[in-house]
Amino acid sequence: MPTNLDGGRAIGIVPPQRDRQMRIAICSPDGLGDFILREPLFTSLAAAGHELCVYVRPHALTSAPLVAPGAVALSLDTDAYQPPTQEGEESVQDLARRLQKFAPELLIVAPFQWTWVEERIAALLRGVPTLGFSGGRYPVSLSGLSESPPWTKVIPVAENTHECEKARLIAASLGVVAELQAPTIRVGESEFALASQWLDERGLKPQEYWLGCVGQSSRNESRNWVTDRWAALLKHASDRHGTTFVFAGTEDELTATEEIRRLSGVRAVLLTGTPDQFDLLAGVTALASGYVGRDTGMMHLAAALHLPVFAVMGGGTWPRFLPQSPRSRAVTLDVPCKGCGWVCHLSRSYCIKDIPLAAATNAFDDLLQGGEGNLVVTARRSEELAAEMEIDAAVQGRRRWNLLCQRQSVVEVQSHTINHLQQQNSELRRNLKKTRPLLFCLLRLQAGLAKALRKLSSLPRRFRVTSNRSR
């Protein structure tokens, strides 16, 4: 059970002294962007003399040398955000064995929303203290915040606190009280050389293009702007500023990315379908003039490389993942339902789908023209859009109410059927109890007859024939 909380700190565990170095294991099972936003945490703990071991998803493993240099990096070979399976349990047990070889003295659960994997790892690392947030078990938006996080020490924090501030709170709880800087990644000569060769083969030069992540797949379609507006924005940047693009993304985003390139007619090279080649991605990003796209791991990579960042962002996790770049523009829509965790109760994600093109274009123009600082542009909803959302909410609410009523009717029918079957079962048991003595009597009679028949069959055949004739 967690210790009591007072004044923003957990009571009962004294933070280690500055000269007390520990072996610390850190859980980071979420996305590449989350991992990059924790770079200041890794750097500060390592600078304080702690030895680190971090586990990440396979696609983030190749980024570990740049994001958490010096840390032991392990791969989590199951999806922590899917229900547990036997195969997943075996993967977690294997990960726990590898963590045990590191011999951690503390386990840090870095995500606000932990998963079944973190709970199992904490249980398998018997005797190792745990440190985590006062969040909830994934998905928090469905399950609600947990009243009793299962960590030895709990850090109280609001869900909408930026992820960089969450990382600072972890460091502060361990006695690293210096103010953390924004994430910073340093690309080496090998990454630059790899990227330079890739660009040269495609007729591009460093700093003459913007990196774009504008495509989508079925798994993230609700978190992206609409295709025709992306195409219009990029065409405007190309026509007015002469901007060239390199589009990056995953293999399942290729179709949408190519469609945006076709509709926009801009000069663009595809770097899609190579998510594991982080050295190349890091190098190409570092040599870009800036980033344009939605909220992705590549956006946070560009920000950590201190590039200008333009992002179209929805309200699902607002404002936890705002880009931490020296120069950025984040465009969003003013909706009352922000913070849903992308469990949208409406027919579409208005918070990002309906961001006006004009608001995005003006913000991108400002950044391309050298605009300084970090600005959040919140577009106001028109009266027509607000009315549409209100009607949609009513329609979806009625639909869900009808579904709940139908489900309740099914549950009531099932309950009635179960009660009826239970009554029949009880009646059968009572009848069985009444007929049981007769049944035992019949069984004994059957056994006696069987015994008599066996004796009769054992008599000599001649005796049986004579006996029959004598009658």
Coordinates of C-alpha atoms in Angstrom, one line a residue:
M1 CA 0.0 0.0 0.0
P2 CA 1.2 3.5 -0.7
T3 CA 2.3 5.8 2.1
N4 CA 0.1 8.8 3.1
L5 CA 0.5 12.0 1.1
D6 CA 1.1 15.4 2.5
G7 CA 2.0 18.7 0.8
G8 CA 2.7 17.0 -2.5
R9 CA 5.2 14.4 -1.2
A10 CA 4.9 10.9 0.1
I11 CA 5.6 10.4 3.8
G12 CA 7.4 7.5 5.2
I13 CA 10.3 7.1 2.8
V14 CA 13.2 9.4 3.1
P15 CA 14.6 10.5 -0.3
P16 CA 18.2 9.2 -0.8
Q17 CA 21.0 11.5 0.0
R18 CA 22.9 13.0 -2.9
D19 CA 25.9 10.7 -2.2
R20 CA 23.7 7.6 -2.1
Q21 CA 23.9 6.1 -5.6
M22 CA 21.3 3.4 -6.5
R23 CA 20.6 0.9 -9.2
I24 CA 17.3 2.1 -10.6
A25 CA 15.0 0.3 -13.1
I26 CA 12.5 2.5 -15.0
C27 CA 9.3 1.4 -16.7
S28 CA 8.7 3.2 -20.0
P29 CA 6.2 1.0 -21.9
D30 CA 4.4 3.7 -23.8
G31 CA 5.4 5.6 -27.0
L32 CA 8.5 7.1 -28.4
G33 CA 7.3 10.6 -27.6
D34 CA 6.8 9.6 -23.9
F35 CA 10.3 8.1 -23.9
I36 CA 11.9 11.2 -25.3
L37 CA 10.1 13.5 -22.9
R38 CA 11.7 11.6 -20.0
E39 CA 15.2 12.3 -21.3
P40 CA 15.8 15.0 -18.7
L41 CA 14.9 12.5 -16.0
F42 CA 17.4 9.9 -17.3
T43 CA 20.1 12.6 -17.6
S44 CA 19.6 14.0 -14.2
L45 CA 19.5 10.6 -12.4
A46 CA 22.7 9.5 -14.3
A47 CA 24.4 12.8 -13.4
A48 CA 23.6 12.1 -9.7
G49 CA 25.5 8.9 -10.0
H50 CA 22.6 6.4 -10.3
E51 CA 22.9 3.4 -12.5
L52 CA 19.9 3.1 -14.8
C53 CA 18.0 0.2 -16.5
V54 CA 15.0 1.1 -18.6
Y55 CA 12.6 -1.1 -20.5
V56 CA 10.8 0.1 -23.6
R57 CA 8.7 -1.2 -26.4
P58 CA 10.7 -2.8 -29.3
H59 CA 10.2 0.2 -31.7
A60 CA 11.8 2.5 -29.1
L61 CA 14.8 0.3 -28.3
T62 CA 17.0 1.6 -31.0
S63 CA 16.5 5.2 -29.7
A64 CA 17.8 4.3 -26.2
P65 CA 21.5 5.2 -26.9
L66 CA 20.5 8.7 -27.8
V67 CA 17.6 9.2 -25.3
A68 CA 19.1 7.5 -22.3
P69 CA 22.9 7.2 -23.0
G70 CA 24.6 4.9 -20.6
A71 CA 21.5 3.1 -19.4
V72 CA 20.9 -0.6 -19.8
A73 CA 18.0 -0.8 -22.3
L74 CA 15.7 -3.8 -22.3
S75 CA 12.8 -4.7 -24.7
L76 CA 9.3 -5.3 -23.6
D77 CA 8.1 -7.9 -26.1
T78 CA 4.4 -7.7 -25.4
D79 CA 1.8 -4.9 -25.8
A80 CA 1.2 -3.6 -22.3
Y81 CA -2.0 -1.8 -23.5
Q82 CA -3.7 -5.0 -24.6
P83 CA -5.3 -7.5 -22.3
P84 CA -2.9 -10.1 -20.8
T85 CA -2.4 -13.4 -22.5
Q86 CA -0.4 -16.5 -21.7
E87 CA 2.3 -15.5 -24.2
G88 CA 2.3 -11.9 -22.8
E89 CA 2.7 -13.3 -19.3
E90 CA 5.7 -15.4 -20.4
S91 CA 7.3 -12.3 -22.0
V92 CA 6.8 -10.3 -18.7
Q93 CA 8.3 -13.1 -16.7
D94 CA 11.3 -13.1 -19.1
L95 CA 11.7 -9.4 -18.7
A96 CA 11.5 -9.7 -14.9
R97 CA 14.4 -12.2 -15.0
R98 CA 16.5 -9.8 -17.1
L99 CA 15.7 -7.0 -14.6
Q100 CA 16.7 -9.2 -11.7
K101 CA 20.1 -9.6 -13.3
F102 CA 20.4 -5.8 -13.1
A103 CA 19.6 -6.1 -9.3
P104 CA 17.6 -2.9 -9.0
E105 CA 17.2 -1.2 -5.7
L106 CA 14.2 0.9 -6.9
L107 CA 11.6 0.4 -9.6
I108 CA 10.2 3.7 -11.1
V109 CA 6.9 3.4 -12.9
A110 CA 7.1 6.5 -15.1
P111 CA 3.7 6.6 -16.9
F112 CA 0.8 8.3 -15.2
Q113 CA -1.4 5.4 -16.4
W114 CA 0.3 2.2 -15.5
T115 CA -0.7 -1.2 -17.0
W116 CA -0.9 -4.8 -15.9
V117 CA 2.7 -5.2 -17.0
E118 CA 4.0 -2.8 -14.4
E119 CA 1.9 -4.5 -11.7
R120 CA 3.3 -7.9 -12.7
I121 CA 6.9 -6.6 -12.8
A122 CA 6.5 -5.0 -9.4
A123 CA 5.2 -8.3 -8.0
L124 CA 7.9 -10.4 -9.6
L125 CA 10.7 -8.1 -8.3
R126 CA 10.0 -9.1 -4.7
G127 CA 11.4 -6.8 -2.1
V128 CA 12.2 -4.0 -4.5
P129 CA 10.6 -0.6 -3.5
T130 CA 8.4 1.0 -6.2
L131 CA 7.8 4.7 -7.0
G132 CA 4.9 5.9 -9.2
F133 CA 2.2 8.5 -9.7
S134 CA -1.3 8.8 -8.2
G135 CA -2.8 8.0 -11.6
G136 CA -4.8 4.9 -12.5
R137 CA -4.6 1.6 -14.3
Y138 CA -4.9 1.9 -18.0
P139 CA -7.3 3.1 -19.4
V140 CA -7.9 5.8 -16.8
S141 CA -10.6 7.4 -19.0
L142 CA -12.7 4.3 -18.6
S143 CA -11.7 3.0 -15.2
G144 CA -11.3 6.3 -13.3
L145 CA -8.4 7.2 -11.1
S146 CA -7.2 4.6 -8.6
E147 CA -7.7 5.4 -5.0
S148 CA -4.9 3.1 -4.0
P149 CA -2.0 3.0 -6.5
P150 CA 0.0 -0.2 -5.7
W151 CA 3.4 1.6 -5.2
T152 CA 5.6 1.8 -2.1
K153 CA 5.8 5.6 -2.6
V154 CA 3.2 7.6 -4.5
I155 CA 3.8 11.0 -6.1
P156 CA 0.5 13.0 -6.3
V157 CA 0.0 14.8 -9.6
A158 CA -2.9 15.9 -11.8
E159 CA -3.4 14.0 -15.1
N160 CA -3.2 17.1 -17.3
T161 CA 0.2 18.0 -15.9
H162 CA 2.8 18.1 -18.7
E163 CA 4.9 15.0 -19.0
C164 CA 8.1 17.0 -18.5
E165 CA 6.8 18.3 -15.2
K166 CA 5.9 14.7 -14.2
A167 CA 9.5 13.7 -14.9
R168 CA 10.8 16.6 -12.8
L169 CA 8.6 15.4 -9.9
I170 CA 10.1 11.9 -10.1
A171 CA 13.6 13.4 -10.0
A172 CA 12.7 15.7 -7.1
S173 CA 11.3 12.8 -5.1
L174 CA 14.8 11.2 -5.3
G175 CA 16.6 14.3 -4.1
V176 CA 17.5 15.6 -7.6
V177 CA 15.9 19.0 -7.0
A178 CA 17.6 21.1 -9.8
E179 CA 15.2 22.4 -12.4
L180 CA 15.1 20.1 -15.4
Q181 CA 15.7 21.5 -18.8
A182 CA 13.6 20.6 -21.9
P183 CA 14.5 17.3 -23.5
T184 CA 17.7 17.5 -25.5
I185 CA 19.1 14.9 -27.9
R186 CA 22.5 15.1 -29.4
V187 CA 23.0 13.3 -32.8
G188 CA 26.5 12.0 -33.5
E189 CA 28.6 11.9 -36.6
S190 CA 27.4 8.4 -37.6
E191 CA 23.8 9.6 -37.7
F192 CA 24.7 12.7 -39.6
A193 CA 26.7 10.7 -42.2
L194 CA 23.9 8.2 -42.7
A195 CA 21.3 11.0 -43.2
S196 CA 23.5 13.0 -45.5
Q197 CA 24.0 10.0 -47.7
W198 CA 20.3 9.3 -47.8
L199 CA 19.5 13.0 -48.6
D200 CA 22.2 13.2 -51.3
E201 CA 20.7 10.1 -53.0
R202 CA 17.4 11.9 -53.3
G203 CA 18.7 15.3 -54.4
L204 CA 18.2 17.0 -51.0
K205 CA 20.5 19.2 -48.9
P206 CA 20.5 19.8 -45.2
Q207 CA 18.1 22.5 -43.9
E208 CA 16.3 22.8 -47.2
Y209 CA 13.3 20.7 -46.1
W210 CA 10.8 20.3 -43.3
L211 CA 10.1 17.0 -41.7
G212 CA 6.4 16.1 -41.9
C213 CA 4.3 13.5 -40.1
V214 CA 0.9 14.0 -41.6
G215 CA -0.3 10.5 -42.5
Q216 CA -2.5 8.2 -40.4
S217 CA -3.7 4.6 -40.1
S218 CA -6.7 3.0 -38.6
R219 CA -5.2 3.0 -35.2
N220 CA -4.6 6.8 -35.0
E221 CA -7.1 8.2 -37.5
S222 CA -9.2 9.9 -34.8
R223 CA -6.1 11.8 -33.6
N224 CA -5.2 13.4 -37.0
W225 CA -6.4 16.4 -39.0
V226 CA -8.3 15.8 -42.2
T227 CA -6.5 14.9 -45.4
D228 CA -7.6 17.8 -47.6
R229 CA -6.7 20.4 -45.0
W230 CA -3.2 19.0 -44.6
A231 CA -2.8 19.1 -48.4
A232 CA -4.0 22.7 -48.5
L233 CA -1.7 23.8 -45.7
L234 CA 1.4 22.1 -47.3
K235 CA 0.5 23.6 -50.7
H236 CA 0.3 27.0 -49.2
A237 CA 3.7 26.6 -47.5
S238 CA 5.2 25.4 -50.8
D239 CA 3.7 28.1 -52.9
R240 CA 4.4 31.0 -50.5
H241 CA 7.7 30.0 -48.9
G242 CA 9.1 27.4 -51.3
T243 CA 9.0 24.7 -48.6
T244 CA 10.2 21.2 -49.5
F245 CA 9.2 18.2 -47.3
V246 CA 10.4 14.8 -46.2
F247 CA 7.4 12.8 -45.0
A248 CA 8.1 10.3 -42.2
G249 CA 5.8 7.7 -40.7
T250 CA 5.1 4.0 -40.2
E251 CA 4.3 1.5 -42.9
D252 CA 0.5 1.5 -42.2
E253 CA 0.5 5.3 -42.7
L254 CA 2.0 5.1 -46.2
T255 CA -1.3 5.2 -48.1
A256 CA -2.6 8.3 -46.4
T257 CA 0.8 10.1 -46.6
E258 CA 1.0 9.4 -50.4
E259 CA -2.6 10.7 -50.8
I260 CA -1.7 14.0 -49.1
R261 CA 1.4 14.3 -51.2
R262 CA -0.7 13.8 -54.4
L263 CA -3.4 16.2 -53.3
S264 CA -0.9 18.9 -52.3
G265 CA 1.4 18.6 -55.3
V266 CA 4.4 19.6 -53.2
R267 CA 7.9 18.4 -53.6
A268 CA 8.3 15.7 -51.0
V269 CA 10.4 12.6 -50.4
L270 CA 9.0 9.7 -48.4
L271 CA 10.8 8.2 -45.4
T272 CA 7.9 6.0 -44.5
G273 CA 8.0 2.4 -43.5
T274 CA 11.3 2.3 -41.6
P275 CA 10.4 2.9 -38.0
D276 CA 13.3 0.8 -36.6
Q277 CA 16.0 2.8 -38.4
F278 CA 16.2 5.4 -35.6
D279 CA 19.7 6.4 -36.5
L280 CA 18.5 7.5 -40.0
L281 CA 15.3 9.1 -38.6
A282 CA 17.3 11.0 -36.0
G283 CA 19.9 12.2 -38.6
V284 CA 17.3 13.3 -41.2
T285 CA 15.3 15.1 -38.5
A286 CA 18.4 16.8 -37.1
L287 CA 19.3 18.1 -40.6
A288 CA 15.7 19.4 -41.3
S289 CA 14.6 23.1 -41.0
G290 CA 11.7 22.2 -38.8
Y291 CA 8.8 19.8 -38.1
V292 CA 5.2 20.0 -39.3
G293 CA 2.5 17.4 -38.4
R294 CA 0.4 16.0 -35.6
D295 CA 1.4 14.9 -32.1
T296 CA 3.9 12.1 -32.8
G297 CA 7.1 10.7 -31.4
M298 CA 8.9 12.4 -34.3
M299 CA 7.5 15.7 -33.1
H300 CA 9.1 15.3 -29.7
L301 CA 12.3 14.1 -31.4
A302 CA 12.4 17.3 -33.5
A303 CA 11.7 19.4 -30.4
A304 CA 14.5 17.6 -28.5
L305 CA 16.8 18.5 -31.4
H306 CA 15.7 22.2 -30.8
L307 CA 14.0 22.5 -34.2
P308 CA 11.0 24.8 -34.9
V309 CA 7.8 22.7 -34.4
F310 CA 4.4 23.2 -35.9
A311 CA 1.7 20.8 -34.6
V312 CA -2.0 20.4 -35.1
M313 CA -3.2 18.9 -31.8
G314 CA -6.5 17.5 -30.5
G315 CA -7.8 17.6 -27.0
G316 CA -7.6 13.9 -26.0
T317 CA -4.5 14.4 -23.8
W318 CA -4.3 18.2 -23.7
P319 CA -1.9 19.8 -22.7
R320 CA 0.3 16.9 -21.5
F321 CA 2.3 16.6 -24.8
L322 CA 2.8 20.2 -26.0
P323 CA 6.1 20.4 -27.9
Q324 CA 9.1 21.5 -25.7
S325 CA 11.0 23.3 -28.5
P326 CA 12.6 26.8 -28.4
R327 CA 10.2 27.8 -31.1
S328 CA 6.8 26.2 -31.6
R329 CA 3.2 26.7 -32.7
A330 CA 0.5 24.3 -31.5
V331 CA -2.9 24.8 -33.0
T332 CA -6.0 23.3 -31.3
L333 CA -9.8 23.9 -31.1
D334 CA -11.6 25.2 -28.1
V335 CA -13.9 22.3 -27.1
P336 CA -15.4 21.6 -23.7
C337 CA -14.5 17.9 -23.6
K338 CA -10.7 18.1 -23.6
G339 CA -8.9 15.4 -21.5
C340 CA -11.0 12.5 -22.7
G341 CA -8.0 10.3 -23.2
W342 CA -9.1 9.8 -26.8
V343 CA -12.2 7.9 -25.7
C344 CA -14.4 10.2 -27.7
H345 CA -18.1 10.2 -26.9
L346 CA -19.0 12.0 -30.2
S347 CA -19.3 10.7 -33.7
R348 CA -16.0 12.2 -34.7
S349 CA -13.1 13.9 -32.9
Y350 CA -14.1 17.6 -33.5
C351 CA -11.2 18.8 -31.3
I352 CA -8.8 18.1 -34.2
K353 CA -10.9 17.3 -37.3
D354 CA -12.5 20.7 -37.2
I355 CA -9.5 22.9 -36.6
P356 CA -9.9 25.7 -39.2
L357 CA -7.5 25.8 -42.1
A358 CA -7.0 29.6 -41.7
A359 CA -5.9 29.3 -38.1
A360 CA -3.3 26.6 -39.0
T361 CA -2.1 28.5 -42.0
N362 CA -1.6 31.8 -40.1
A363 CA 0.3 30.0 -37.3
F364 CA 2.5 28.1 -39.8
D365 CA 3.2 31.3 -41.7
D366 CA 4.3 32.9 -38.5
L367 CA 6.7 30.1 -37.7
L368 CA 8.1 29.9 -41.3
Q369 CA 8.8 33.7 -41.1
G370 CA 10.9 33.3 -38.0
G371 CA 8.3 33.8 -35.3
E372 CA 9.9 33.4 -31.8
G373 CA 8.7 31.7 -28.6
N374 CA 6.2 29.0 -28.0
L375 CA 2.6 29.8 -28.8
V376 CA -0.6 27.9 -28.4
V377 CA -3.3 29.0 -31.0
T378 CA -6.7 28.0 -29.7
A379 CA -9.3 28.4 -32.5
R380 CA -12.7 29.4 -31.4
R381 CA -15.7 27.3 -32.5
S382 CA -18.2 28.9 -34.7
E383 CA -21.8 29.0 -33.4
E384 CA -22.8 26.6 -36.1
L385 CA -20.1 24.1 -35.1
A386 CA -20.9 24.5 -31.4
A387 CA -24.6 23.7 -32.2
E388 CA -23.6 20.7 -34.3
M389 CA -21.5 19.3 -31.5
E390 CA -24.3 19.8 -29.0
I391 CA -26.8 18.0 -31.3
D392 CA -24.2 15.2 -31.9
A393 CA -23.7 14.9 -28.2
A394 CA -27.5 14.5 -27.7
V395 CA -27.7 12.0 -30.5
Q396 CA -24.8 9.9 -29.3
G397 CA -26.1 10.2 -25.7
R398 CA -29.5 8.9 -26.8
R399 CA -27.9 6.1 -28.8
R400 CA -25.8 5.0 -25.8
W401 CA -28.8 5.2 -23.5
N402 CA -30.8 3.0 -25.9
L403 CA -27.9 0.6 -26.0
L404 CA -27.7 0.6 -22.2
C405 CA -31.5 0.0 -22.0
Q406 CA -31.2 -2.9 -24.5
R407 CA -28.3 -4.3 -22.6
Q408 CA -30.3 -4.0 -19.4
S409 CA -33.3 -5.8 -21.0
V410 CA -30.9 -8.6 -22.2
V411 CA -29.5 -8.8 -18.7
E412 CA -33.0 -9.0 -17.1
V413 CA -34.0 -11.8 -19.6
Q414 CA -30.8 -13.7 -18.8
S415 CA -31.3 -13.2 -15.1
H416 CA -34.9 -14.5 -15.4
T417 CA -33.7 -17.5 -17.4
I418 CA -31.0 -18.2 -14.8
N419 CA -33.4 -18.0 -12.0
H420 CA -35.8 -20.4 -13.8
L421 CA -33.0 -22.9 -14.5
Q422 CA -31.9 -22.7 -10.8
Q423 CA -35.5 -23.4 -9.7
Q424 CA -35.6 -26.4 -12.1
N425 CA -32.3 -27.6 -10.8
S426 CA -33.5 -27.3 -7.2
E427 CA -36.7 -29.3 -8.1
L428 CA -34.6 -32.0 -9.7
R429 CA -32.4 -32.2 -6.7
R430 CA -35.4 -32.6 -4.4
N431 CA -36.9 -35.3 -6.6
L432 CA -33.5 -37.0 -6.7
K433 CA -33.4 -37.0 -2.9
K434 CA -36.9 -38.6 -2.7
T435 CA -36.1 -41.3 -5.3
R436 CA -32.6 -42.0 -4.1
P437 CA -33.6 -44.9 -1.7
L438 CA -35.6 -46.6 -4.5
L439 CA -32.7 -46.1 -6.9
F440 CA -30.3 -47.8 -4.4
C441 CA -32.8 -50.6 -4.0
L442 CA -33.0 -51.1 -7.8
L443 CA -29.3 -51.0 -8.0
R444 CA -29.0 -53.7 -5.4
L445 CA -31.6 -55.8 -7.2
Q446 CA -29.7 -55.3 -10.4
A447 CA -26.5 -56.4 -8.8
G448 CA -28.2 -59.5 -7.3
L449 CA -29.7 -60.5 -10.6
A450 CA -26.3 -60.1 -12.3
K451 CA -24.7 -62.3 -9.7
A452 CA -27.4 -65.0 -10.2
L453 CA -26.9 -64.9 -13.9
R454 CA -23.2 -65.3 -13.5
K455 CA -23.7 -68.4 -11.3
L456 CA -26.2 -69.8 -13.8
S457 CA -23.8 -69.3 -16.6
S458 CA -21.1 -71.1 -14.7
L459 CA -23.1 -74.4 -14.4
P460 CA -22.2 -77.3 -16.8
R461 CA -24.1 -77.2 -20.1
R462 CA -25.4 -80.8 -19.6
F463 CA -26.8 -80.1 -16.2
R464 CA -28.7 -77.1 -17.6
V465 CA -30.2 -79.2 -20.4
T466 CA -31.2 -82.0 -18.1
S467 CA -32.7 -79.6 -15.7
N468 CA -34.7 -78.1 -18.5
R469 CA -36.0 -81.5 -19.7
S470 CA -37.0 -82.6 -16.1
R471 CA -39.5 -79.8 -15.9

